[in-house]
mmCIF file of C-alpha atoms in Angstrom:
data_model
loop_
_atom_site.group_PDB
_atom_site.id
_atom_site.type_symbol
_atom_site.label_atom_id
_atom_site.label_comp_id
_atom_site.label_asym_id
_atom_site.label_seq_id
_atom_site.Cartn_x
_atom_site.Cartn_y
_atom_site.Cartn_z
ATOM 1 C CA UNK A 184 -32.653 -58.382 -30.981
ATOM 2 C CA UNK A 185 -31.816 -60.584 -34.173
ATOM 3 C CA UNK A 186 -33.999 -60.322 -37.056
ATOM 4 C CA UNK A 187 -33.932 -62.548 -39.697
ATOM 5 C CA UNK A 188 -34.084 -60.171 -42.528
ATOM 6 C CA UNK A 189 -30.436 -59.010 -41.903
ATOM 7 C CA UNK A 190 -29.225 -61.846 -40.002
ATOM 8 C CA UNK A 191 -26.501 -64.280 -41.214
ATOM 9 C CA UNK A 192 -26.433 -68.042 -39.674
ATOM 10 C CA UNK A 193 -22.838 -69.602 -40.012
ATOM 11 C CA UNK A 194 -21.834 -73.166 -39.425
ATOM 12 C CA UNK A 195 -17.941 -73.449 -38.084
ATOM 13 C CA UNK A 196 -16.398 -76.531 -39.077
ATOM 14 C CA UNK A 197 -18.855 -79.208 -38.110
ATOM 15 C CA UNK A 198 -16.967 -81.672 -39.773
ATOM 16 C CA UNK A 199 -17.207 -85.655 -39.299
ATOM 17 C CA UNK A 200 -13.628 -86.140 -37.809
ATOM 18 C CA UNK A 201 -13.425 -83.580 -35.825
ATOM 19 C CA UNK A 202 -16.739 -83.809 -33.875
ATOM 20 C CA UNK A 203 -15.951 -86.892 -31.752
ATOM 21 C CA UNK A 204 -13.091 -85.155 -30.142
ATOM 22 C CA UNK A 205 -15.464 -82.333 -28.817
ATOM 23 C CA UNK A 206 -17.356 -82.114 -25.814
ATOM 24 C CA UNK A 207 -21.154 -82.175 -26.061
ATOM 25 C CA UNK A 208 -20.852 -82.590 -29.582
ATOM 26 C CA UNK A 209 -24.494 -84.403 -29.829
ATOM 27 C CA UNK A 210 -25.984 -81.463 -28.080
ATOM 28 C CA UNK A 211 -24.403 -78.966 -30.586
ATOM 29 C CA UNK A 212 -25.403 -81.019 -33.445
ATOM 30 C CA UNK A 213 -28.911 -80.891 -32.562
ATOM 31 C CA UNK A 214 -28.874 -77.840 -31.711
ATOM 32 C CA UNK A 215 -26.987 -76.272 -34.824
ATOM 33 C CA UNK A 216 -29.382 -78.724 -36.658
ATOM 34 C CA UNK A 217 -32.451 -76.667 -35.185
ATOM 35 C CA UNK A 218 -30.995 -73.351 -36.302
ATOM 36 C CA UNK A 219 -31.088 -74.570 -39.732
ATOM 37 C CA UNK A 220 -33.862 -75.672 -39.808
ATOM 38 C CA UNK A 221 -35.179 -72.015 -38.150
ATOM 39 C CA UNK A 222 -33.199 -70.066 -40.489
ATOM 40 C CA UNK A 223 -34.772 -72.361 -43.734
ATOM 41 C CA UNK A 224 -38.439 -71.541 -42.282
ATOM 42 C CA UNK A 225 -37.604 -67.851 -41.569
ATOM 43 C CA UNK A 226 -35.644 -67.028 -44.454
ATOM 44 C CA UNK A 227 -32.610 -66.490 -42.635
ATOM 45 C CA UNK A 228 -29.263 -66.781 -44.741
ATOM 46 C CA UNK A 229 -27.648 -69.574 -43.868
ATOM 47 C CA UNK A 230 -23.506 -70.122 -44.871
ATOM 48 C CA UNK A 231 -20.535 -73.124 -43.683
ATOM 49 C CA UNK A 232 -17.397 -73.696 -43.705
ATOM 50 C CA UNK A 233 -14.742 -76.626 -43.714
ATOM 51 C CA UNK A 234 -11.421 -76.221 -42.044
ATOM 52 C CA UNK A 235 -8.877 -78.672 -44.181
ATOM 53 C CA UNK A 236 -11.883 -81.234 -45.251
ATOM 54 C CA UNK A 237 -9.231 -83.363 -46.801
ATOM 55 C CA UNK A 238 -8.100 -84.108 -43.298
ATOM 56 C CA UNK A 239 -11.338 -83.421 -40.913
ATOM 57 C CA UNK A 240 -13.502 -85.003 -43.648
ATOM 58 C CA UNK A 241 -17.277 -82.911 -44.547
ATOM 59 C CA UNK A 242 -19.778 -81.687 -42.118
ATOM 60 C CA UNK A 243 -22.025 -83.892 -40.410
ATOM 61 C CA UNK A 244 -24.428 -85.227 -42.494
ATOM 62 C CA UNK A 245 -27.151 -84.389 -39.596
ATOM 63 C CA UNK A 246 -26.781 -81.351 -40.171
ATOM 64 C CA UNK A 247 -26.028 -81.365 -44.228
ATOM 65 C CA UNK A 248 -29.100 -82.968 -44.824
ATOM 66 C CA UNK A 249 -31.352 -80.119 -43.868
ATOM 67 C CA UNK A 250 -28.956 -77.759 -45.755
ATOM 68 C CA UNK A 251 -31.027 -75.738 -48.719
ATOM 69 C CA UNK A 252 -29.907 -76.141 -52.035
ATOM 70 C CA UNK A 253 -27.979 -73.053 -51.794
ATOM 71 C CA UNK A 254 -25.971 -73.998 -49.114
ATOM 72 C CA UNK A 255 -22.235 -75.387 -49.998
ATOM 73 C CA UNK A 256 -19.120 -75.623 -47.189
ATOM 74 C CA UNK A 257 -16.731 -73.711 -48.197
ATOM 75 C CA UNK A 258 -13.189 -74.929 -47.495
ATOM 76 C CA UNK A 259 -10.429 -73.257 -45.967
ATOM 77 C CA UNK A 260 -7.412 -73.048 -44.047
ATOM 78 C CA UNK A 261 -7.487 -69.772 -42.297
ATOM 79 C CA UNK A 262 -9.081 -70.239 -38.840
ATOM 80 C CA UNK A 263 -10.937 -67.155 -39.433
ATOM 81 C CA UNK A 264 -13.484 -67.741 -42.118
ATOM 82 C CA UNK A 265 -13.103 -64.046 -42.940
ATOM 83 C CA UNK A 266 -9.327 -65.027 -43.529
ATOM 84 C CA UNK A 267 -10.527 -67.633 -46.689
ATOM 85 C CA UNK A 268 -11.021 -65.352 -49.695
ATOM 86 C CA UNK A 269 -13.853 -67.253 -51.314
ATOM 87 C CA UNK A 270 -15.808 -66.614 -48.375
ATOM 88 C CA UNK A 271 -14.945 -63.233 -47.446
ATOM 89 C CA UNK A 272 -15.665 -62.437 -51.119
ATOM 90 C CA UNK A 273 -18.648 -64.103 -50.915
ATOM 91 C CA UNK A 274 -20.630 -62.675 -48.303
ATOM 92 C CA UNK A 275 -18.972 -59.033 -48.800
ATOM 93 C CA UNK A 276 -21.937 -58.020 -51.327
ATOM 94 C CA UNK A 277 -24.553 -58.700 -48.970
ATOM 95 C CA UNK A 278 -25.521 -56.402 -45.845
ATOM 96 C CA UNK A 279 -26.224 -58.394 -43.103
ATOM 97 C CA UNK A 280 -25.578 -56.458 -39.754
ATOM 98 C CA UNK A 281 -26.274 -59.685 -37.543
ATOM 99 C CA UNK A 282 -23.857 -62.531 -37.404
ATOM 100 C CA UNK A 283 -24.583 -65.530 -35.398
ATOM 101 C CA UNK A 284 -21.998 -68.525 -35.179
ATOM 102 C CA UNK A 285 -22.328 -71.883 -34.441
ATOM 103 C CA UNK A 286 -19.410 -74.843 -34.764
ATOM 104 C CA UNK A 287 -16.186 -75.392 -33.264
ATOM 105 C CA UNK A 288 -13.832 -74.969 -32.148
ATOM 106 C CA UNK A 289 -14.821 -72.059 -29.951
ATOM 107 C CA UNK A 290 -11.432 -71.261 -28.768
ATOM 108 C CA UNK A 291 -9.741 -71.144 -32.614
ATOM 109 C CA UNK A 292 -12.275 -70.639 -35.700
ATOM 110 C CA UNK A 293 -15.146 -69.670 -34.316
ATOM 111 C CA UNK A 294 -13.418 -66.657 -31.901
ATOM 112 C CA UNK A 295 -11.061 -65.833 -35.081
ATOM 113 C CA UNK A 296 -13.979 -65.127 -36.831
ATOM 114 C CA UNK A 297 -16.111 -63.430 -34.470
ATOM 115 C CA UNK A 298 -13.767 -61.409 -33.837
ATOM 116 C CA UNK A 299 -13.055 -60.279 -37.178
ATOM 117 C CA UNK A 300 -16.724 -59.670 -37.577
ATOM 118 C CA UNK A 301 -16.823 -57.545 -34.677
ATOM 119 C CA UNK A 302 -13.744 -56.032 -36.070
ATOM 120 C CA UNK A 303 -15.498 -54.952 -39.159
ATOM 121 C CA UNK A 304 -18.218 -53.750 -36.684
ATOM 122 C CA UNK A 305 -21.086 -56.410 -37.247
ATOM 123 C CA UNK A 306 -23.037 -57.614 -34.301
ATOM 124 C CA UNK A 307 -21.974 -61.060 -33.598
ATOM 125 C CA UNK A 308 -24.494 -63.491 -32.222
ATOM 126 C CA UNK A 309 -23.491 -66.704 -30.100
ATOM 127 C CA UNK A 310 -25.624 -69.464 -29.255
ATOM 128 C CA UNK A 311 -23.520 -70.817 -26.699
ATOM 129 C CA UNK A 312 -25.373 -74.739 -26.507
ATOM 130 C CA UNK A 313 -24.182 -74.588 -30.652
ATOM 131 C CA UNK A 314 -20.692 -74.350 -29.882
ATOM 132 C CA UNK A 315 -18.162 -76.382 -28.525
ATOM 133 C CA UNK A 316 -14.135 -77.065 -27.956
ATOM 134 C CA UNK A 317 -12.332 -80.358 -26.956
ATOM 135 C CA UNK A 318 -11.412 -78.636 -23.501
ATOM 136 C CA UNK A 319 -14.093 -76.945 -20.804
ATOM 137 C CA UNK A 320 -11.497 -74.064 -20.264
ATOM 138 C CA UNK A 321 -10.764 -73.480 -23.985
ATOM 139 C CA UNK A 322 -14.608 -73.268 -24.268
ATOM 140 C CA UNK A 323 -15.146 -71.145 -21.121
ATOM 141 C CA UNK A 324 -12.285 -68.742 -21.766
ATOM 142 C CA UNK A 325 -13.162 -68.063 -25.290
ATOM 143 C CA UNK A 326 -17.166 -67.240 -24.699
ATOM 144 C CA UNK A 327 -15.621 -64.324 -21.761
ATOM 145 C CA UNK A 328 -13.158 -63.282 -24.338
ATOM 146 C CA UNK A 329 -15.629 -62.556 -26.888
ATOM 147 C CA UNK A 330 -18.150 -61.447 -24.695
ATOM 148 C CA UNK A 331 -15.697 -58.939 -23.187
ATOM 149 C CA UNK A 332 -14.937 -58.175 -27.510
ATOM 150 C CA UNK A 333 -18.785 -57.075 -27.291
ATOM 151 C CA UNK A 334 -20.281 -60.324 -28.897
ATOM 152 C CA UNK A 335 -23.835 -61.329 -27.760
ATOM 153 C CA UNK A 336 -24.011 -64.712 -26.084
ATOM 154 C CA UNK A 337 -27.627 -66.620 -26.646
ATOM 155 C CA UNK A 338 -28.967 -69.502 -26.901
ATOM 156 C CA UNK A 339 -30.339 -71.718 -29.843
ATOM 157 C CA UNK A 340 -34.063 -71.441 -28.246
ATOM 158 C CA UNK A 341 -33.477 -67.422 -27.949
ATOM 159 C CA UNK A 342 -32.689 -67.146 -31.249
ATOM 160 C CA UNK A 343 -35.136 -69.097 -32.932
ATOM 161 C CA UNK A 344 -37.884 -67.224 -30.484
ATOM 162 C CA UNK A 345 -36.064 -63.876 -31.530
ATOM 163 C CA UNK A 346 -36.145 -64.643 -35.358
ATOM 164 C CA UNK A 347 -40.002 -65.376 -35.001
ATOM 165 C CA UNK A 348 -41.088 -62.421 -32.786
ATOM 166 C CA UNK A 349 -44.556 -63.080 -32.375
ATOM 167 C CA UNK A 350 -46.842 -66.233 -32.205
ATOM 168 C CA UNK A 351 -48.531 -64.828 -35.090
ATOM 169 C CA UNK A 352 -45.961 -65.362 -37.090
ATOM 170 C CA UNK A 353 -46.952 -68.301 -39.828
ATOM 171 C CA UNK A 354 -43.443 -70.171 -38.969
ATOM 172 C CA UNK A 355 -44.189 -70.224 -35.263
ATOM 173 C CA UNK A 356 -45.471 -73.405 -35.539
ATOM 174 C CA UNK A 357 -42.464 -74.904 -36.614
ATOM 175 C CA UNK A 358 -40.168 -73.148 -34.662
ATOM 176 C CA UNK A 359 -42.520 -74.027 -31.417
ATOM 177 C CA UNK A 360 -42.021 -77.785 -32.806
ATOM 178 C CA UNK A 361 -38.216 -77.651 -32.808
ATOM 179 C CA UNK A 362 -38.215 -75.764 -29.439
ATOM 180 C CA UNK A 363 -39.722 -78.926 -28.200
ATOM 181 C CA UNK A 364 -36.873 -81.089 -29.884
ATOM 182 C CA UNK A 365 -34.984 -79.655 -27.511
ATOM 183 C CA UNK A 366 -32.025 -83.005 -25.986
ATOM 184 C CA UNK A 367 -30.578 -81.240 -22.883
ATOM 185 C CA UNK A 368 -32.447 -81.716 -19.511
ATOM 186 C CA UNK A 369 -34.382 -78.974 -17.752
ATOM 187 C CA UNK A 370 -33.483 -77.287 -15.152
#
């Protein structure tokens, strides 16, 4: 299961340009927008990136504005965020053994990286309702791909019910409130 103690939450080009071009992209908004806000209450690390931002513009400011002061896109141009040296450097010093990704394009950035994560033998997390690609097949095919690569696929309401455990837990609350935020219709 993910914990939040050695769990890393990272946002895949979410950026303002690009978003209208993919499919669900309200869903995965909210949805991303819910893991942040988990990851804040929970004390999960939280990281983003920005693939060419003078082109595809900064991430969403849904999803900037619950950001914590900490958190700052990084740019790059590599599709694989572990390709962009100021991230890879960055997040090299600290141990965290889970890896969950959110962002697009599932087929391109967000497979690049999770499969350079699983490459350097981390488990890698993915939230498939957080995720998204201009094309149903390009989504589809990638999610088999890296599930086949030995990635984890979830959901954003797993997640957030993994990272709190228990309903003893003091953010349950909150997390119970954003489960409840939830925009997709029921089954």
């Amino acid at each position: 299961m993910i914990s939040p103690e050695n769990s890393l939450l990272l946002l895949i080009d979410l950026q303002e340009r690009l978003m209208p071009a993919i499919r669900r992209a309200d869903q995965i908004i909210a949805n991303t927008r819910r893991l942040v806000l988990g990851a804040n209450e929970l004390g999960v690390r939280v990281a983003a990136t920005e693939q060419y931002p003078q082109g595809l513009g900064p991430t969403v400011a849904a999803i900037t504005e619950v950001f914590s002061e900490d958190v700052r896109p990084l740019p790059k141009k590599s599709f694989s965020c572990l390709g962009c040296p100021e991230f890879s450097d960055r997040i090299d010093g600290e141990h965290y053994q889970n890896i969950l990704l959110c962002g697009v394009e599932t087929h391109v950035c967000v497979l690049q990286t999770a499969l350079d994560f699983l490459e350097r033998e981390k488990t890698v997390f993915l939230p498939t309702d957080a995720l998204g690609s201009r094309f149903l097949t390009d989504h589809e095919t990638a999610l088999r791909r890296l599930e086949q690569a030995g990635a984890v696929l979830t959901t954003t309401e797993t997640t957030l019910f993994e990272w709190c455990r228990t309903a003893d837990n003091p953010a349950f609350k909150t997390i119970s409130r954003l489960v409840k935020e939830r925009t997709d219709a029921p089954i």
